[in-house]
Coordinates of C-alpha atoms and ligand atoms in Angstrom, one line a residue:
X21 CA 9.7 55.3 16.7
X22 CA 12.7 57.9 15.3
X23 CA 14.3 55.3 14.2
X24 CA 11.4 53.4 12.6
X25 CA 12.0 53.2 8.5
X26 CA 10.0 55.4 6.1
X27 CA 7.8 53.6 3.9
X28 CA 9.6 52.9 0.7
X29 CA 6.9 54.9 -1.4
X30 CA 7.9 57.6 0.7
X31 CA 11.9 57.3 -0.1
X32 CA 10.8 56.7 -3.7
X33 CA 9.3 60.0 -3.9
X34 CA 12.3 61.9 -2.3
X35 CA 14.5 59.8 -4.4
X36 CA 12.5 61.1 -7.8
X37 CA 12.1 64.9 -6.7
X38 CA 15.9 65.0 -5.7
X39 CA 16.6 63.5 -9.2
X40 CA 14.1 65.6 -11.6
X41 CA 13.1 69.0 -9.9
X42 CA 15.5 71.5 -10.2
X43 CA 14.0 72.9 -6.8
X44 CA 14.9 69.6 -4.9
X45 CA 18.3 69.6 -6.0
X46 CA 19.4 72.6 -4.3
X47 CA 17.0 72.0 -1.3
X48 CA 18.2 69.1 0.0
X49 CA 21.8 69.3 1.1
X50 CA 22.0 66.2 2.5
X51 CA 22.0 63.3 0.5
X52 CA 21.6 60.0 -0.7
X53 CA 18.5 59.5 1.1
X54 CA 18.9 55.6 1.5
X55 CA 18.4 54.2 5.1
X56 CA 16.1 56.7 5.6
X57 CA 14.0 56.8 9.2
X58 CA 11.2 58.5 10.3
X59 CA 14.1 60.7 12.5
X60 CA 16.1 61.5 9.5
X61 CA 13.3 62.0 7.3
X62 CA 11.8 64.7 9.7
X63 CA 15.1 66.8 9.9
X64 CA 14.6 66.7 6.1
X65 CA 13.9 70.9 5.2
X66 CA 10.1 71.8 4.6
X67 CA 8.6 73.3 1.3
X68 CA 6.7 76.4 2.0
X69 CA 4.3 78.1 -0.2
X70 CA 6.6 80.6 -0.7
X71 CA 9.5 77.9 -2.1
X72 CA 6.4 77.2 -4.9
X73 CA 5.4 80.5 -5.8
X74 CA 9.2 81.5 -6.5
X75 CA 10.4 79.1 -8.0
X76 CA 7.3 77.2 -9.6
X77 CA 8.6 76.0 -13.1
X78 CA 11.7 74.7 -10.6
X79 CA 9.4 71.9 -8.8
X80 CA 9.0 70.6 -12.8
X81 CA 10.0 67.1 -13.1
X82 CA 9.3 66.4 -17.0
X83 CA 9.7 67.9 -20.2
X84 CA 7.3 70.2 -21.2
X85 CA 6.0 67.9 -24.0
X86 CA 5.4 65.7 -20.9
X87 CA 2.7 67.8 -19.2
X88 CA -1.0 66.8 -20.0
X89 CA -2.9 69.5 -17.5
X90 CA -1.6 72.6 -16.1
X91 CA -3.9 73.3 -12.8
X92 CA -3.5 76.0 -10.9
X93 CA -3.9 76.8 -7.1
X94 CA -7.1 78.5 -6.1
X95 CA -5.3 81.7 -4.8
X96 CA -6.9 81.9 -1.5
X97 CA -4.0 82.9 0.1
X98 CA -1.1 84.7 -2.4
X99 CA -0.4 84.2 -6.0
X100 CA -1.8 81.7 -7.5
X101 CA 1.0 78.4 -8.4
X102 CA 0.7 76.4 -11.5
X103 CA 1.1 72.4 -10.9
X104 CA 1.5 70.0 -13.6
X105 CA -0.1 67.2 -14.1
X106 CA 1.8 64.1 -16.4
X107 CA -1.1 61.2 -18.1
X108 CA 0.3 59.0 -14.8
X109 CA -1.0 62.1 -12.6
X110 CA -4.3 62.0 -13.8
X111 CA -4.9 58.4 -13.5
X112 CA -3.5 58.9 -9.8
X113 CA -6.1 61.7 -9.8
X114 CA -9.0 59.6 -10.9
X115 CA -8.2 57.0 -8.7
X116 CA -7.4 59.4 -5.6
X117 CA -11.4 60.8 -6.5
X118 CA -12.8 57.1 -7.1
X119 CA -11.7 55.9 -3.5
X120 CA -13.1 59.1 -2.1
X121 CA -16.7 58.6 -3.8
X122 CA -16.6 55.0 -2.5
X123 CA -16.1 56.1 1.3
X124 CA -19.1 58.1 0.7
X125 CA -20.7 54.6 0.0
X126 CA -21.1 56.1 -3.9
X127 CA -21.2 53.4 -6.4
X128 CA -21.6 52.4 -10.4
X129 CA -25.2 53.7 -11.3
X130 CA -25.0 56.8 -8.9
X131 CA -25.7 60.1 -10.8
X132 CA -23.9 63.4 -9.7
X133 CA -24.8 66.6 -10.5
X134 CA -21.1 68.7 -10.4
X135 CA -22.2 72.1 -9.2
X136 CA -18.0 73.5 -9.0
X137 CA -16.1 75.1 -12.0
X138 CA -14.6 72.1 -14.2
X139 CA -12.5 74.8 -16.5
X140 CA -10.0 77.9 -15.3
X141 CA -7.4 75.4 -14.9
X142 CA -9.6 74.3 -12.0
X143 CA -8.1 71.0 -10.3
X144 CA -11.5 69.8 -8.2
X145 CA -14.0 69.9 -10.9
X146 CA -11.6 67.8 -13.1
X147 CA -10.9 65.3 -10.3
X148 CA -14.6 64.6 -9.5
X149 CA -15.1 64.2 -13.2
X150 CA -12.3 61.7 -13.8
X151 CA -13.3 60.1 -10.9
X152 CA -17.1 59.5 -11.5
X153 CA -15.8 58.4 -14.8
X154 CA -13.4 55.7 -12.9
X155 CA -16.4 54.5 -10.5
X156 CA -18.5 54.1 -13.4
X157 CA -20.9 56.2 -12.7
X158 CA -22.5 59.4 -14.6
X159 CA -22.1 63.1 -14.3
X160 CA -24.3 66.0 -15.0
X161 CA -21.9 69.3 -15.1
X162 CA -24.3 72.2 -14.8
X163 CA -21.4 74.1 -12.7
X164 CA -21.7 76.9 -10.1
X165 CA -24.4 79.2 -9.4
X166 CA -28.0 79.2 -11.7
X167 CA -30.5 77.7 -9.0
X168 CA -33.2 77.4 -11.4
X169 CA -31.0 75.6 -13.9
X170 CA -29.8 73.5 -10.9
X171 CA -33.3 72.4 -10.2
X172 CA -34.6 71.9 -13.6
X173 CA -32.1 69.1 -13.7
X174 CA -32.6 67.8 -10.4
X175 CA -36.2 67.4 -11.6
X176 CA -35.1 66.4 -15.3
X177 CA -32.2 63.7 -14.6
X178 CA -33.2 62.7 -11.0
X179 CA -29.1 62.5 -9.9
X180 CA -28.2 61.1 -6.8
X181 CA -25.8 62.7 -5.0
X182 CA -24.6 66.5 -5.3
X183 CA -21.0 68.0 -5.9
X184 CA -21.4 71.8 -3.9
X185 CA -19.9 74.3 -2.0
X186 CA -22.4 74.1 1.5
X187 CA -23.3 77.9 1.4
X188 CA -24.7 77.5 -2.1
X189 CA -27.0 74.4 -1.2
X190 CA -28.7 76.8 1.4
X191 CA -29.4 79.1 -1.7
X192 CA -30.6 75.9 -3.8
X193 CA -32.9 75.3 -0.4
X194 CA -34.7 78.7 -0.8
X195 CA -35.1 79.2 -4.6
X196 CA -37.0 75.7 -3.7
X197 CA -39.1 77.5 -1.1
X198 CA -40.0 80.7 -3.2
X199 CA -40.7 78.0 -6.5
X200 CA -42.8 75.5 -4.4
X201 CA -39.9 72.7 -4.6
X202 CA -40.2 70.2 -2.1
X203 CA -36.8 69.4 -1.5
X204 CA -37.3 66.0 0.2
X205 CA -39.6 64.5 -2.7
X206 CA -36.4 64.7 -5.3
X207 CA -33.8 62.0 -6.6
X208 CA -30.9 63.6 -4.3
X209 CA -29.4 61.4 -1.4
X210 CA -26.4 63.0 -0.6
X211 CA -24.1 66.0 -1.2
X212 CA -20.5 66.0 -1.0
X213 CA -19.0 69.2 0.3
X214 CA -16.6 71.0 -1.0
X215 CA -14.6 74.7 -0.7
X216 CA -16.3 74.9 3.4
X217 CA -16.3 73.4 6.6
X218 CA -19.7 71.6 8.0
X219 CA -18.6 70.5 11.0
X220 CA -17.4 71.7 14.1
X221 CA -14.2 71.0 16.1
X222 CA -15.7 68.2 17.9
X223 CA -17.1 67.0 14.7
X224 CA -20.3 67.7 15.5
X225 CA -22.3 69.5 12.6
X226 CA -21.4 73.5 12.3
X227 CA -24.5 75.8 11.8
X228 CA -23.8 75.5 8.4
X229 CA -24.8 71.9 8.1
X230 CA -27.3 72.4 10.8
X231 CA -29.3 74.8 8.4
X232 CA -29.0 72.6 5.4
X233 CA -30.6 69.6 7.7
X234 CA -32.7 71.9 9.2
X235 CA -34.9 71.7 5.3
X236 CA -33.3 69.3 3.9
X237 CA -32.7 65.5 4.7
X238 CA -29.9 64.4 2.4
X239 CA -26.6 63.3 3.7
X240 CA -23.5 65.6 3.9
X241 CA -20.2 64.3 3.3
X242 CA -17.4 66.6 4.2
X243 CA -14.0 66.6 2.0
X244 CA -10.6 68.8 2.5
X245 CA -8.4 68.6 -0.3
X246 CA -6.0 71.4 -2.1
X247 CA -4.4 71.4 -5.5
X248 CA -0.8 70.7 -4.4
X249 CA -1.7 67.4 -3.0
X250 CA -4.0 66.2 -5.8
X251 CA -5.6 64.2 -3.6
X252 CA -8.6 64.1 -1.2
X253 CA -9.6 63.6 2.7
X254 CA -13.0 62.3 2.6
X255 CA -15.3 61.2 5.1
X256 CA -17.1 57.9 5.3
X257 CA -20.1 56.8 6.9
X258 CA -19.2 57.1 10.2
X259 CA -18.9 61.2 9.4
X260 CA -15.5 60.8 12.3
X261 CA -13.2 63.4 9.8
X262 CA -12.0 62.7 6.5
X263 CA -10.0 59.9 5.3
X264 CA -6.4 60.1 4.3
X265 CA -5.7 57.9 0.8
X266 CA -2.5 56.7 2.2
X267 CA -1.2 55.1 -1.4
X268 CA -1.5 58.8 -2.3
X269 CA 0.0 61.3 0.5
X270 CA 2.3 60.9 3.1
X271 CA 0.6 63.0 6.2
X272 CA 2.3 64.7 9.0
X273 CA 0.5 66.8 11.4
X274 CA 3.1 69.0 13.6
X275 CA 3.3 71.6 16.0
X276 CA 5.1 74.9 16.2
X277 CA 8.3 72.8 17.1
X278 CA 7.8 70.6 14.4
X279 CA 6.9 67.5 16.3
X280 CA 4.4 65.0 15.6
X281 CA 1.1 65.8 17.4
X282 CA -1.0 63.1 19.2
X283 CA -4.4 61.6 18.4
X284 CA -7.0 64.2 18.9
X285 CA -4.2 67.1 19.0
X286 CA -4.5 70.2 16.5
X287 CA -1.5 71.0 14.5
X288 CA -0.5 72.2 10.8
X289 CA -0.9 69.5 8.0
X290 CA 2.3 68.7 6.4
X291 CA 2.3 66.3 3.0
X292 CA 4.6 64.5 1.0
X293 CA 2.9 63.9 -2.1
X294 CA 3.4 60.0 -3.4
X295 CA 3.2 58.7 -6.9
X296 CA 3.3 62.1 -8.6
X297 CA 5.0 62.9 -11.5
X298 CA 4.8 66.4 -13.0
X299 CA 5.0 68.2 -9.5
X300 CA 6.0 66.0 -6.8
X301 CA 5.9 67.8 -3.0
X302 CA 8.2 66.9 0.0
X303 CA 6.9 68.0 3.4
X304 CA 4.7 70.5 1.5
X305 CA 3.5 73.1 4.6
X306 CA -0.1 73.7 3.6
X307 CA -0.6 75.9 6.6
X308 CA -4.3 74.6 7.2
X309 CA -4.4 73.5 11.3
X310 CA -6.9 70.6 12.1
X311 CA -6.8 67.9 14.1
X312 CA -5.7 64.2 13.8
X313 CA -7.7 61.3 14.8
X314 CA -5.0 58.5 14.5
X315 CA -6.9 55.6 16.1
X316 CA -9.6 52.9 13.8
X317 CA -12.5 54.8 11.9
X318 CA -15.8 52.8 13.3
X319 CA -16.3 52.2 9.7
X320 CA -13.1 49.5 10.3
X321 CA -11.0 51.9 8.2
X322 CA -7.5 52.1 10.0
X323 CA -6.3 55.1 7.7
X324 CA -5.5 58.6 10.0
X325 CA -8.1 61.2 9.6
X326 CA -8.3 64.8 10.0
X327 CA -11.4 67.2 11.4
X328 CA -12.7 70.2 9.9
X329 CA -9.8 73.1 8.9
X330 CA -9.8 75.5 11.7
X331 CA -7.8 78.2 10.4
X332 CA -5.2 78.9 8.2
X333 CA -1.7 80.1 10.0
X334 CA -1.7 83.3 7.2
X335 CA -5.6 84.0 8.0
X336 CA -5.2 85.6 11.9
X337 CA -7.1 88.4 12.0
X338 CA -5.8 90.7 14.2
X339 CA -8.9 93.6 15.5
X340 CA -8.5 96.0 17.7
X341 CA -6.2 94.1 20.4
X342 CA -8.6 90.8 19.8
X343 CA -7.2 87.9 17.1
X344 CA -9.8 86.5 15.3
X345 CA -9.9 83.6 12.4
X346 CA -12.6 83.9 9.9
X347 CA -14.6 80.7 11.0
X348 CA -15.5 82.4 14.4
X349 CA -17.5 85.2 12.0
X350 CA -18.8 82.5 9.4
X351 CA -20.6 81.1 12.7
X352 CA -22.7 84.5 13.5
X353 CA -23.6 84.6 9.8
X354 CA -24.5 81.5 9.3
X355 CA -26.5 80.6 12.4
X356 CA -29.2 83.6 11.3
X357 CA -31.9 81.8 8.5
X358 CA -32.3 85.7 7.9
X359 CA -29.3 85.9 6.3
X360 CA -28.7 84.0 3.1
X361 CA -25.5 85.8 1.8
X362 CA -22.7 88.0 3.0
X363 CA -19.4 88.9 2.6
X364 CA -16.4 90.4 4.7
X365 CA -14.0 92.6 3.8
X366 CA -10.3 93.3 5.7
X367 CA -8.0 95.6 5.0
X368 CA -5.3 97.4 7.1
X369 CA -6.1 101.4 8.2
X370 CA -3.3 103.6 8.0
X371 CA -1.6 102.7 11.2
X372 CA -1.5 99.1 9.8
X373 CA -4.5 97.6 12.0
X374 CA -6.6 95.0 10.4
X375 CA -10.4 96.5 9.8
X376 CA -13.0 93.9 9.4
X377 CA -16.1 95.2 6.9
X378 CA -19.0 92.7 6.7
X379 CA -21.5 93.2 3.7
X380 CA -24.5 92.6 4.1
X381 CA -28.3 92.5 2.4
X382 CA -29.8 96.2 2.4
X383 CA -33.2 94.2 3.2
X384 CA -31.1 93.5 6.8
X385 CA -30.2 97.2 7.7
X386 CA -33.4 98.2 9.4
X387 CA -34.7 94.6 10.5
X388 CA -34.5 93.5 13.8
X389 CA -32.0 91.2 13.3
X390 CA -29.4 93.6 12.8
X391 CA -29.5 94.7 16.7
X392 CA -29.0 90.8 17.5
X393 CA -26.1 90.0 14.8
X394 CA -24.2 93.5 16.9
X395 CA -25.3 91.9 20.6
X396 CA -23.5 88.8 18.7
X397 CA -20.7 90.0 17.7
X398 CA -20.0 92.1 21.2
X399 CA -20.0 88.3 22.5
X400 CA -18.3 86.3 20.3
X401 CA -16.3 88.7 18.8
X402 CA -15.4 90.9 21.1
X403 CA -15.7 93.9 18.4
X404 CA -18.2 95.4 16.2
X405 CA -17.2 95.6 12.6
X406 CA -18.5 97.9 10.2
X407 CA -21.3 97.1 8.0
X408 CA -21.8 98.3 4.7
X409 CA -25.3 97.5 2.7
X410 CA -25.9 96.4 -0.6
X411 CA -28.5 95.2 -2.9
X412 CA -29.4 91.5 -3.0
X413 CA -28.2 90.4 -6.3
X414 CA -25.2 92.8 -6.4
X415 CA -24.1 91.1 -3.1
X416 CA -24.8 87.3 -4.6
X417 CA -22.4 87.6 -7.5
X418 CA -19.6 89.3 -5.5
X419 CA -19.8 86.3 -3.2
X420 CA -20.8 83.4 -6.1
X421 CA -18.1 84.9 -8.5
X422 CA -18.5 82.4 -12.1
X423 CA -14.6 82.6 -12.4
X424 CA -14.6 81.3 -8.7
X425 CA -14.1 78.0 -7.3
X426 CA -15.5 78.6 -3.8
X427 CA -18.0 81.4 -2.8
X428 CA -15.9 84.1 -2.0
X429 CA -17.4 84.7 2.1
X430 CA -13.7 86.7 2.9
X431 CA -11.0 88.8 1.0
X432 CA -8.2 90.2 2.7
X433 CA -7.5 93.3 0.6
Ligands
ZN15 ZN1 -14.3 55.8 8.5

């Protein structure tokens, strides 16, 4: 295997980066890269996050008058990074988003209602646009939040499938119930999710998805993608972790050592971006952990696939002696059909301890359910965070922030 040749999109992309990014030119040490094998290739030196944030305009590969999109990360962890996107990048981007809709069994005709930002230099929003545009299909861009604008056109256009972040379908699902929508009489067949997990490690559906499905009969596609990679895992049919577009990334999933992990196995994802122009990416640590399924798809799909995102290596909570990464608290939130939104908070005390602050509705303070969510989080958790109480609406729009791409469920302050 070590000494098993790199796939010549692969060297081409090393080959370009080392040529036109001022970055890669001082990076790599070694070179030429010809002969390259999959050993030589990995003791090739990562790009971190930190490499992209520092030197950003360094990763450039064009002349300015070159660049048709600046995007910009989504800033979930540090300072947001600008990449940018040539003509050739976008047409990589539509076709990356195309392929994605059509493992989702999305076709010409289908109608999708985009319920994500498409502006603030947002990456996703344009992606799915480009690539409904690609599949021949049609869009409705209503954008986030506004459940009764949501559902007007639902009613008014009939689209097919939905473009959402999972949490905010469960609000969609009650504005239905308190307006005497019946959810499963409408157009929709299927959502694809975006910004949050919906399934579990075992790929089994997470309570998220269970409380969509639990009202709701449409079909929930799940999708991990980030703007650095311009490019999308999707699921297909078979719902067995999302598809890697192997024309578009290069995919290595490693352990702590840097080695290769085995089908099934958990480790950080690792990409080499392919065909890129503007802002091309060689062994790009995204520090998301899932797990790699490398054997057939039952859809006949031999492409690897990865499960739902874990955790993210900068996202350990550490709480009084316990470590604790965010999903673990999504999961006692979620699970409760009491609780429609919520929001936690941590910031260091002044010995430099992580506190964890969950707020909540001020509806919940005095119901029963509170006593349960604390006997929860003594079992799951280990701890009992604080809990601070807000009004309803005041609550919503700190978590479904308009300038946001993803509901904002955690900030680490
Ligand atoms: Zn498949």
């Amino acid at each position: 295997m070590e000494n098993s040749p790199i796939p010549e999109q692969v060297v081409n992309a090393i080959h370009y980066a080392a040529k036109h990014a001022p970055f890669y030119q001082k990076h790599f040490s070694t070179r030429p890269f010809e002969e390259l094998t999959t050993k030589s290739f990995r003791a090739l030196p990562f790009t971190t996050k930190e490499d992209l944030s520092q030197n950003n305009r360094d990763f450039l590969c064009v002349p300015s008058d070159q660049i048709a999109e600046y995007v910009t990360t989504s800033g979930t962890s540090g300072k947001p990074v600008t990449i940018y996107l040539t003509k050739n990048d976008l047409r990589r981007l539509a076709k990356n988003e195309k392929e994605s809709f059509e493992l989702t069994g999305a076709k010409a005709g289908d109608l999708f209602q985009l319920m994500t930002t498409i502006d603030k230099q947002f990456m996703a929003g344009l992606a799915y646009y480009l690539g409904v545009q690609e599949l021949n299909a049609g869009m409705i861009r209503i954008g986030p939040g506004v459940p009764a604008l949501q559902w007007n056109s639902i009613l008014e256009n009939k689209p097919t499938i939905l473009i959402a972040v999972p949490s905010f379908l469960v609000n969609l699902i009650d504005y239905a119930k308190q307006n005497g929508i019946d959810v499963n009489q409408t157009s929709v067949r299927a959502a694809i999710c975006i910004g949050e997990p919906i399934r579990e490690e075992d790929l089994s559906e997470n309570v998220l998805a269970r409380r969509i499905h639990a009202d709701w009969n449409i079909e929930l596609f799940s999708t991990y993608a980030s703007t650095e990679m311009g490019a999308a895992f999707t699921e297909c049919t078979a719902h067995q972790g999302g598809h890697l577009n192997e024309d578009l990334i290069y995919l290595e999933v490693l352990d702590d050592d840097g080695n290769a992990v085995s089908h099934g196995e958990k480790g950080e994802i690792v990409i080499t971006t392919l065909e890129t122009e503007g802002t091309p990416l060689i062994r790009y640590k995204t520090g998301d952990v899932a797990r790699i399924y490398s054997e057939p798809c039952s859809c006949g799909r031999t492409s690897p696939r990865i499960g739902p995102i874990l955790g993210r290596k900068n996202q350990m909570i550490k709480f009084k002696g316990t470590t604790i990464f965010p999903p673990s608290i999504y999961e006692i939130f979620d699970s409760r059909s009491e609780i429609s939104c919520y929001k936690i908070e941590v910031a260091k005390d002044y010995l430099g301890h992580d506190t964890i602050t969950i707020l909540l509705e001020n509806r919940i303070e005095h119901s029963p359910v509170m006593n349960q969510i604390i006997e929860d989080c003594k079992a799951k958790l280990r701890v009992v965070p604080h809990f601070v109480f807000l009004e309803t609406d005041y609550l919503r729009s700190q978590v479904f922030k308009n300038h946001m791409r993803k509901p904002e469920k955690i900030v680490f302050k």
